[in-house]
CSV table of C-alpha atoms in Angstrom, one decimal:
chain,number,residue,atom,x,y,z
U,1141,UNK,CA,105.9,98.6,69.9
U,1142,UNK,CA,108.9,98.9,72.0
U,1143,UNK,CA,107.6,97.5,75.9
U,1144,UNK,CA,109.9,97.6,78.9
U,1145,UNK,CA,108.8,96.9,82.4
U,1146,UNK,CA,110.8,97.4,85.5
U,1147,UNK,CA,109.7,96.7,89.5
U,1148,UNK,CA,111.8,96.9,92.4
U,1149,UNK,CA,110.5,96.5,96.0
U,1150,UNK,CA,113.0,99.2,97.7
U,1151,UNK,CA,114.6,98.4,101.0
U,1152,UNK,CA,113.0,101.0,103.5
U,1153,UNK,CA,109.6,101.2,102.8
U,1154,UNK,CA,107.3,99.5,105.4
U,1155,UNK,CA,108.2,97.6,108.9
U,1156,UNK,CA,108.2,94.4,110.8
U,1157,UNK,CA,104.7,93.8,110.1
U,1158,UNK,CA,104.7,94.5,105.8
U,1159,UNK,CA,102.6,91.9,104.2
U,1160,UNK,CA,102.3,90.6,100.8
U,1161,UNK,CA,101.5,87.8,98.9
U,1162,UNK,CA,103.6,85.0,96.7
U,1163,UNK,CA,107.1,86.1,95.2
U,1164,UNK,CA,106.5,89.2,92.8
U,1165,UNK,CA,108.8,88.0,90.4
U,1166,UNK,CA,107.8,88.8,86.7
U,1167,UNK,CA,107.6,85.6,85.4
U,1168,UNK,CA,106.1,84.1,88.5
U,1169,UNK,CA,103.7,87.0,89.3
U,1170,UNK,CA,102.3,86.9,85.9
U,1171,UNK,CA,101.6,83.2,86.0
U,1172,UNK,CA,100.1,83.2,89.5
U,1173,UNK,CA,98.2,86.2,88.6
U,1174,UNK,CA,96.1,84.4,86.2
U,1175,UNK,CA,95.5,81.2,87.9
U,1176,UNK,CA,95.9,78.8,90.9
U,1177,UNK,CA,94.5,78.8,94.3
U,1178,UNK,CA,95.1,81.9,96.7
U,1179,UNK,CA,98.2,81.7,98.7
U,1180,UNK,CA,98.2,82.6,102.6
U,1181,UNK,CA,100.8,84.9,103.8
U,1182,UNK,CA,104.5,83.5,103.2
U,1183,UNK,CA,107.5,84.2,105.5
U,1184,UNK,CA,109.4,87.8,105.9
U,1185,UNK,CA,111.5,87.1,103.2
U,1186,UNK,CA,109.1,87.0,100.3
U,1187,UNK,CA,106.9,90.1,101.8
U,1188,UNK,CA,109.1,92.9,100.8
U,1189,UNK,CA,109.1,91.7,97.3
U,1190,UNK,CA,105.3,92.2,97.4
U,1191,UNK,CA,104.9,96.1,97.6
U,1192,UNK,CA,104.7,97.0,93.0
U,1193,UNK,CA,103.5,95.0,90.2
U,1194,UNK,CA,103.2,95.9,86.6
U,1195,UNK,CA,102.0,94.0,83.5
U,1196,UNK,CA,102.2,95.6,79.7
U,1197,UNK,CA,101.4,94.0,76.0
U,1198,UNK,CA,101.1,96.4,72.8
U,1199,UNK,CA,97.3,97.0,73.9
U,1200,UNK,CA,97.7,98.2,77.4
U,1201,UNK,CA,99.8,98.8,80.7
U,1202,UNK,CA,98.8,98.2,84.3
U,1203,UNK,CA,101.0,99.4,87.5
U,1204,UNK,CA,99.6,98.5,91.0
U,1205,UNK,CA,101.2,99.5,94.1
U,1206,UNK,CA,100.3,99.0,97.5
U,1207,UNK,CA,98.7,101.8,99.4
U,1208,UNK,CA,101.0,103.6,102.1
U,1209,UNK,CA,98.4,103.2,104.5
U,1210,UNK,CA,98.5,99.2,104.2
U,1211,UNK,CA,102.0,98.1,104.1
U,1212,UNK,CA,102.6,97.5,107.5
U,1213,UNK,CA,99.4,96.3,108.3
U,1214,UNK,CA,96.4,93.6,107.1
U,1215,UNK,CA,93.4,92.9,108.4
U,1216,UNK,CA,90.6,90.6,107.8
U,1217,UNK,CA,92.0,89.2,104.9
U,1218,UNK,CA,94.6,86.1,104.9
U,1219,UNK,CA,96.1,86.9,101.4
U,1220,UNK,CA,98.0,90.0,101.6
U,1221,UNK,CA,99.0,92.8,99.6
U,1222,UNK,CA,100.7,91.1,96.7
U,1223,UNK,CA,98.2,88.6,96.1
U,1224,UNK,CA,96.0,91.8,96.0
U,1225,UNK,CA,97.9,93.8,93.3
U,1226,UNK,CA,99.1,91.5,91.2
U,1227,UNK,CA,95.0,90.2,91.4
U,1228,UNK,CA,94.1,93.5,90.5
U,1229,UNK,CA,96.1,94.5,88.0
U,1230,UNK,CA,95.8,91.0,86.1
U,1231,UNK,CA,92.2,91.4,85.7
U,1232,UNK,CA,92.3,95.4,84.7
U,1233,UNK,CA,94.6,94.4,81.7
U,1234,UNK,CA,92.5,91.8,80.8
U,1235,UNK,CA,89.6,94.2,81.3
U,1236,UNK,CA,91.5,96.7,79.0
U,1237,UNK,CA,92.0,94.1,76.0
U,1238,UNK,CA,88.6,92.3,76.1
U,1239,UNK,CA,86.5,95.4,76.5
U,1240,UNK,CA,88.0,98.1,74.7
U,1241,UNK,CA,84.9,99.9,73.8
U,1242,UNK,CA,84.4,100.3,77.9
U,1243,UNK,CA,85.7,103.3,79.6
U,1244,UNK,CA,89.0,102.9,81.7
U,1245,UNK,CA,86.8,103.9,84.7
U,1246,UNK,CA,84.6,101.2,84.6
U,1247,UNK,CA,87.1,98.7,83.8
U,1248,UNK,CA,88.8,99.6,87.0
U,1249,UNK,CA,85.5,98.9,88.6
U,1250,UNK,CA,84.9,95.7,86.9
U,1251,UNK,CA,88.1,94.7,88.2
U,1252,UNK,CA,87.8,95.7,91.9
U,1253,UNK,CA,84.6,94.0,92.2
U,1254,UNK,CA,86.3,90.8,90.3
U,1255,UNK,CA,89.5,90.7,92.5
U,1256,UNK,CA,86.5,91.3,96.0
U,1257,UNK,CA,85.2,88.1,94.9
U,1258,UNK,CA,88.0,86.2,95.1
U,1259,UNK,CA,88.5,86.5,98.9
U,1260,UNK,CA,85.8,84.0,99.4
U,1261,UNK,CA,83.8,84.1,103.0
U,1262,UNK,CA,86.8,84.1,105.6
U,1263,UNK,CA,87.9,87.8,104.7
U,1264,UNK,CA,86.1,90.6,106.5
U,1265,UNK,CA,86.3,93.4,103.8
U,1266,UNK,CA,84.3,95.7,106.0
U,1267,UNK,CA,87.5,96.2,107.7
U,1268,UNK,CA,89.8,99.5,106.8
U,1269,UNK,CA,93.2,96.9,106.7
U,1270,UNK,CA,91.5,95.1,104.0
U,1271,UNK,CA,94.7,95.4,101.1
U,1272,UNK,CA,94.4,98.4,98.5
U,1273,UNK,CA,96.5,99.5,95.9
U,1274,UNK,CA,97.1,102.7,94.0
U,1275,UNK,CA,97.0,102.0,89.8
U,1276,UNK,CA,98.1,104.1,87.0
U,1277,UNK,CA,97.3,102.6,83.8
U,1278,UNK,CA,97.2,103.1,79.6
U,1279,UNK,CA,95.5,101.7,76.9
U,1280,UNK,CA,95.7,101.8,73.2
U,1281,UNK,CA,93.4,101.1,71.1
U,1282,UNK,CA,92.3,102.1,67.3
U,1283,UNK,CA,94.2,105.5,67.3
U,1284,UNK,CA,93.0,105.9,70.7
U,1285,UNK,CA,95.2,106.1,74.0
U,1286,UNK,CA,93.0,105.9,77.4
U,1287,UNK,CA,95.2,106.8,80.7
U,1288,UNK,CA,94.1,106.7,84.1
U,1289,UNK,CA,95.7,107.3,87.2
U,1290,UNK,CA,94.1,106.2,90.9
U,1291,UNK,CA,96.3,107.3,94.2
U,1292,UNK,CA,100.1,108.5,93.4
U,1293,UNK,CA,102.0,108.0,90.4
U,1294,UNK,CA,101.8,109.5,86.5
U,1295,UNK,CA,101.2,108.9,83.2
U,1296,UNK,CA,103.8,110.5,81.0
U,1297,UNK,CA,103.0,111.6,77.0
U,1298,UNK,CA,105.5,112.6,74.6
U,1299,UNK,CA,104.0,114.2,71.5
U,1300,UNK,CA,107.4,116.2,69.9
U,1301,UNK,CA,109.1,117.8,72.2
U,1302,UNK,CA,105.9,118.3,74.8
U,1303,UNK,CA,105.3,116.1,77.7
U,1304,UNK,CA,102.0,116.2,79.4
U,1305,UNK,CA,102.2,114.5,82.9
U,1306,UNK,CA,98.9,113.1,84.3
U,1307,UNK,CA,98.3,112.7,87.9
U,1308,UNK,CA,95.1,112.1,90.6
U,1309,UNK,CA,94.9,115.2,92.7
U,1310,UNK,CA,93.4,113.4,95.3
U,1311,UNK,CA,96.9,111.1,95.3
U,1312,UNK,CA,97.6,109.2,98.3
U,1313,UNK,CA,93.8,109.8,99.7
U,1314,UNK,CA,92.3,107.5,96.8
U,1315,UNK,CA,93.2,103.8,96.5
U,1316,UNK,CA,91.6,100.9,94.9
U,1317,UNK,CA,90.4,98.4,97.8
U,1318,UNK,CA,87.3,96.3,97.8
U,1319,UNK,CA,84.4,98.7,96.6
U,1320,UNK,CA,84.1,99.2,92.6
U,1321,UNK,CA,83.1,102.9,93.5
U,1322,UNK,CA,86.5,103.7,94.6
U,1323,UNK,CA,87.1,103.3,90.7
U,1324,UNK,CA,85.1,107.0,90.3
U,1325,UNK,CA,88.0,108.9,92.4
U,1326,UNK,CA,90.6,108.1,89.7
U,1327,UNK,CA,91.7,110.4,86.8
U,1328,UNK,CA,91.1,109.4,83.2
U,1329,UNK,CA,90.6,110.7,79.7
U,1330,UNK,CA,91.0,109.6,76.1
U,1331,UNK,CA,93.1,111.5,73.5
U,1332,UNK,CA,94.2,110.6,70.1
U,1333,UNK,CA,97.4,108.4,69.4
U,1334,UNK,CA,98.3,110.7,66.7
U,1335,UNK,CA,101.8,111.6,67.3
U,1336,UNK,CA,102.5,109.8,70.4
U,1337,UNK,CA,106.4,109.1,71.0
U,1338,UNK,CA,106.5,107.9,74.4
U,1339,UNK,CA,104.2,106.7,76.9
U,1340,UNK,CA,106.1,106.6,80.9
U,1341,UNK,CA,103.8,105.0,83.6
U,1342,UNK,CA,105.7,105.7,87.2
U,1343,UNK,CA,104.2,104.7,90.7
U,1344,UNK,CA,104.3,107.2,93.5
U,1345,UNK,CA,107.6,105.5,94.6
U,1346,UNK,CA,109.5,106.6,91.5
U,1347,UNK,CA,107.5,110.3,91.4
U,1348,UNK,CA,108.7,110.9,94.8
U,1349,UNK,CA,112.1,110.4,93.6
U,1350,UNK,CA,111.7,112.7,90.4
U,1351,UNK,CA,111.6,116.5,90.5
U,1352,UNK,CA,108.0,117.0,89.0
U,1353,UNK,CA,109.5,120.7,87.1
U,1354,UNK,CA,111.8,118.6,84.9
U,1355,UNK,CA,109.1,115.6,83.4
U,1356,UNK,CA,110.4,116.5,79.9
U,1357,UNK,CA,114.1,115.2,81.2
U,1358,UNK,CA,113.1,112.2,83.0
U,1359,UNK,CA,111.6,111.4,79.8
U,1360,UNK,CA,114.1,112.3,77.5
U,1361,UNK,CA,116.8,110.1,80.2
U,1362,UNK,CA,114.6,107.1,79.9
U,1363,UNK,CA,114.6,107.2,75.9
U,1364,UNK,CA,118.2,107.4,76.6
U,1365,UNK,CA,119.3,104.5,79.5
U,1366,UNK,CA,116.0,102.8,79.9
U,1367,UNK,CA,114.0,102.1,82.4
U,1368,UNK,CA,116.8,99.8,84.3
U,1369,UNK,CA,119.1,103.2,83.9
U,1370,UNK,CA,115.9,105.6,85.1
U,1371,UNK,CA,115.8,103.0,88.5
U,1372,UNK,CA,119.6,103.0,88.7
U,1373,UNK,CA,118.9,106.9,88.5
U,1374,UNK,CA,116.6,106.8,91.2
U,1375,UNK,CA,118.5,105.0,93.7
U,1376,UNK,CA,121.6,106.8,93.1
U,1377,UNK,CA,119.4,110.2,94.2
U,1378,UNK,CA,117.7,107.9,96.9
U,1379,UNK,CA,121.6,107.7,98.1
U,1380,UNK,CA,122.7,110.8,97.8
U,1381,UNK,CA,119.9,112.6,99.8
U,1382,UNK,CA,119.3,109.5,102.1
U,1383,UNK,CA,115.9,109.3,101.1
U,1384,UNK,CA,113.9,105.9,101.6
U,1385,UNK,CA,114.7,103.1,99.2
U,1386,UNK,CA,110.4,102.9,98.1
U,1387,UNK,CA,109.1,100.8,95.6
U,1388,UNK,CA,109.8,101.9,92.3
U,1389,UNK,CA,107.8,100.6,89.3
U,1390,UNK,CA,108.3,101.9,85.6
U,1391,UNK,CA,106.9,101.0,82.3
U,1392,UNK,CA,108.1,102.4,79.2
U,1393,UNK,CA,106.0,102.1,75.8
U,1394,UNK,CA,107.0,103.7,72.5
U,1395,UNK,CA,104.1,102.9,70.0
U,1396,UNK,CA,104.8,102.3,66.2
């Protein structure tokens, strides 16, 4: 199983008042994803670096993002948006692996209400600034592949030269937040693993960057440059038409 994850924060995508959690750093974000105690809001610095998270083994692939409408603003809760998605998407993956009889839907439920109870009593989750995140996520598992996608972004599928693109039509309207029944807006399905090539999980960031008509070429340029070279790709278009710099996340799975 070839695995390659790649996360970049952008420069222009939220204002004086983006919040986020703890440095989203790979190595740091995985290790603080799965343990120690939650971390108030740091400095200015650190916040932009908050904004995409992504975690991937042979089994499964997570990508959280946070939600458009909550970058520039939290409220009632004191941990932010990156302790929120890297939260989230730590205990979906774990969800994935432990319970792979379970339906990706549910496991995205599971997880909600799992990263809800870790707020503890001084966040209000009643309030709409409460942090939410978009996911799009895969999971193999005895000849099956399970995808789902919640707010903007796609899962990609190679089988030969076809390329199926899965998306939520409800996009930026549904995010994960603190119910588990915002789990029943997302897309999902199962198909067979047979003949799988490549698996491509992009956030809205790097879809709004990507003309949707030619999927079959951003695919066939990742094979190519990987993923560094498809976010190198992205930026250089972010240049040239002076688009915003938004958080790009990309993981890039080619099965055995």
């Amino acid at each position: 199983m070839h695995v390659e994850v790649v996360t970049d924060p952008g420069s222009n995508s939220g204002g004086p008042g983006d919040t986020g959690g703890d440095d989203a750093g790979t190595d740091a974000g995985v290790r603080d994803a799965f343990g120690g105690d939650a971390a108030l809001l740091p400095d200015a610095r650190s916040r932009r670096r908050d904004r995409v998270f992504a975690l991937a083994t042979p089994e499964a692939a997570v990508l959280t993002t946070t939600a458009l409408a909550h970058r520039t603003s939290v409220e009632g809760c004191g941990h932010g948006t990156g302790w929120y998605i890297r939260r989230l998407g730590a205990h979906l993956l774990t969800r994935f692996v432990d319970r792979p009889e379970r339906p990706v839907a549910d496991c995205l439920s599971d997880a909600i209400a799992e990263t809800a109870a870790l707020h503890g009593g001084r966040c209000d989750l009643a309030l709409h600034g409460t942090p939410t995140a978009s996911v799009v996520a895969v999971r193999l598992t005895e000849g099956r592949l399970d995808h789902l996608v919640l707010g903007p972004g796609r899962v990609l599928i190679r089988r030969g030269t076809t390329v199926r693109a899965v998306g939520d039509p409800g996009g930026a309207r549904h995010a994960a937040g603190a119910r588990p029944s915002a789990a029943a807006g997302a897309t999902w399905g199962s198909s067979s693993c047979r003949g799988v090539h490549t698996l491509v999980l992009l956030n809205g960031g790097a879809v709004e960057s990507l003309p949707a008509a030619l999927w079959p070429d951003t695919v066939r340029l990742l094979e190519e440059v990987g993923a560094h070279g498809l976010l190198a790709h992205i930026r250089s278009t972010e240049l040239r038409t002076a688009a915003p710099h938004r958080p790009v996340g990309v993981v890039h799975l080619r099965p055995a």
